[in-house]
PDB file of C-alpha atoms in Angstrom:
ATOM      1  CA  MET Z 678       0.014  -0.083   0.328  1.00  0.00           C
ATOM      2  CA  SER Z 679       1.783   3.322  -0.915  1.00  0.00           C
ATOM      3  CA  GLU Z 680       1.608   6.277   1.853  1.00  0.00           C
ATOM      4  CA  ASP Z 681      -0.804   9.027   1.625  1.00  0.00           C
ATOM      5  CA  PRO Z 682       0.108  11.728  -0.516  1.00  0.00           C
ATOM      6  CA  LEU Z 683      -0.706  14.201   2.547  1.00  0.00           C
ATOM      7  CA  ALA Z 684       1.657  12.475   4.326  1.00  0.00           C
ATOM      8  CA  THR Z 685       4.331  12.503   2.185  1.00  0.00           C
ATOM      9  CA  ASP Z 686       3.753  16.493   1.450  1.00  0.00           C
ATOM     10  CA  LEU Z 687       4.118  16.496   4.843  1.00  0.00           C
ATOM     11  CA  LYS Z 688       7.515  14.714   5.379  1.00  0.00           C
ATOM     12  CA  ARG Z 689       9.177  16.167   2.328  1.00  0.00           C
ATOM     13  CA  LEU Z 690       8.069  19.893   4.336  1.00  0.00           C
ATOM     14  CA  GLU Z 691       9.535  18.466   7.570  1.00  0.00           C
ATOM     15  CA  GLU Z 692      12.854  17.851   5.765  1.00  0.00           C
ATOM     16  CA  ILE Z 693      13.032  21.029   4.003  1.00  0.00           C
ATOM     17  CA  VAL Z 694      12.486  22.690   7.174  1.00  0.00           C
ATOM     18  CA  GLN Z 695      15.143  20.735   9.094  1.00  0.00           C
ATOM     19  CA  ALA Z 696      17.734  21.533   6.138  1.00  0.00           C
ATOM     20  CA  LEU Z 697      16.361  25.289   5.939  1.00  0.00           C
ATOM     21  CA  GLU Z 698      17.450  25.203   9.791  1.00  0.00           C
ATOM     22  CA  GLY Z 699      20.885  23.803   9.740  1.00  0.00           C
ATOM     23  CA  ASP Z 700      23.727  25.623   9.470  1.00  0.00           C
ATOM     24  CA  GLU Z 701      25.852  24.536   6.324  1.00  0.00           C
ATOM     25  CA  ILE Z 702      23.037  25.819   3.812  1.00  0.00           C
ATOM     26  CA  ASP Z 703      23.807  29.060   1.075  1.00  0.00           C
ATOM     27  CA  LEU Z 704      21.587  31.272   0.180  1.00  0.00           C
ATOM     28  CA  ASP Z 705      20.629  29.725  -3.072  1.00  0.00           C
ATOM     29  CA  ARG Z 706      20.214  26.248  -2.075  1.00  0.00           C
ATOM     30  CA  ALA Z 707      17.670  27.806   1.042  1.00  0.00           C
ATOM     31  CA  LEU Z 708      15.823  29.950  -1.619  1.00  0.00           C
ATOM     32  CA  ALA Z 709      15.521  26.803  -3.533  1.00  0.00           C
ATOM     33  CA  LEU Z 710      13.994  24.970  -0.877  1.00  0.00           C
ATOM     34  CA  PHE Z 711      11.484  27.917   0.593  1.00  0.00           C
ATOM     35  CA  GLU Z 712      10.178  27.747  -3.247  1.00  0.00           C
ATOM     36  CA  GLU Z 713      10.322  24.197  -2.640  1.00  0.00           C
ATOM     37  CA  GLY Z 714       8.456  24.263   0.295  1.00  0.00           C
ATOM     38  CA  VAL Z 715       5.928  26.538  -0.522  1.00  0.00           C
ATOM     39  CA  ARG Z 716       4.684  24.985  -3.219  1.00  0.00           C
ATOM     40  CA  TYR Z 717       4.028  21.835  -1.073  1.00  0.00           C
ATOM     41  CA  LEU Z 718       2.340  23.790   1.707  1.00  0.00           C
ATOM     42  CA  LYS Z 719       0.070  25.076  -1.149  1.00  0.00           C
ATOM     43  CA  THR Z 720      -0.503  21.574  -2.350  1.00  0.00           C
ATOM     44  CA  ALA Z 721      -1.052  20.199   1.663  1.00  0.00           C
ATOM     45  CA  LYS Z 722      -3.313  23.021   2.069  1.00  0.00           C
ATOM     46  CA  ASP Z 723      -5.923  22.123  -1.156  1.00  0.00           C
ATOM     47  CA  ARG Z 724      -5.691  18.615  -0.145  1.00  0.00           C
ATOM     48  CA  LEU Z 725      -7.146  19.271   3.109  1.00  0.00           C
ATOM     49  CA  SER Z 726      -9.331  22.018   1.835  1.00  0.00           C
ATOM     50  CA  GLU Z 727     -10.652  19.350  -0.405  1.00  0.00           C
ATOM     51  CA  ALA Z 728     -10.988  16.593   2.479  1.00  0.00           C
ATOM     52  CA  GLU Z 729     -13.402  18.809   4.672  1.00  0.00           C
ATOM     53  CA  ALA Z 730     -15.188  20.200   1.543  1.00  0.00           C
ATOM     54  CA  ARG Z 731     -15.984  15.876   1.113  1.00  0.00           C
ATOM     55  CA  VAL Z 732     -16.388  15.843   4.791  1.00  0.00           C
ATOM     56  CA  GLU Z 733     -18.844  18.395   4.922  1.00  0.00           C
ATOM     57  CA  ARG Z 734     -20.802  16.648   1.825  1.00  0.00           C
ATOM     58  CA  VAL Z 735     -20.759  13.721   3.897  1.00  0.00           C
ATOM     59  CA  LEU Z 736     -22.499  15.495   6.882  1.00  0.00           C
ATOM     60  CA  GLU Z 737     -25.660  16.891   4.594  1.00  0.00           C
ATOM     61  CA  ASP Z 738     -28.817  14.755   5.945  1.00  0.00           C
ATOM     62  CA  ALA Z 739     -31.512  13.587   3.819  1.00  0.00           C
ATOM     63  CA  ASP Z 740     -33.249  16.388   4.170  1.00  0.00           C
ATOM     64  CA  GLY Z 741     -30.263  18.574   2.811  1.00  0.00           C
ATOM     65  CA  VAL Z 742     -29.177  20.676   5.799  1.00  0.00           C
ATOM     66  CA  LEU Z 743     -25.833  20.751   6.710  1.00  0.00           C
ATOM     67  CA  LYS Z 744     -24.858  19.799  10.225  1.00  0.00           C
ATOM     68  CA  LEU Z 745     -21.249  21.780  10.532  1.00  0.00           C
ATOM     69  CA  THR Z 746     -19.344  20.604  13.344  1.00  0.00           C
ATOM     70  CA  SER Z 747     -15.848  23.351  13.760  1.00  0.00           C
ATOM     71  CA  PHE Z 748     -13.053  21.123  12.901  1.00  0.00           C
ATOM     72  CA  ASP Z 749     -11.035  23.969  15.158  1.00  0.00           C
ATOM     73  CA  ALA Z 750     -12.621  22.274  18.130  1.00  0.00           C
TER      74      ALA Z 750
END
């Protein structure tokens, strides 16, 4: 079974953060990693938004009334 794409993105983001926190990174490499990290962050955010929308659709009852529960709670 392959790893979840969101988990893969988050793992790569963690690797990028660790590299950026290192002492032996030059500016060009840091900028490239930062740009890569922003792309992974956007992708992860989009996946989470899609998942949230799917959950909201599932929570609709038979009458079409949406029963929303905050994900922040």
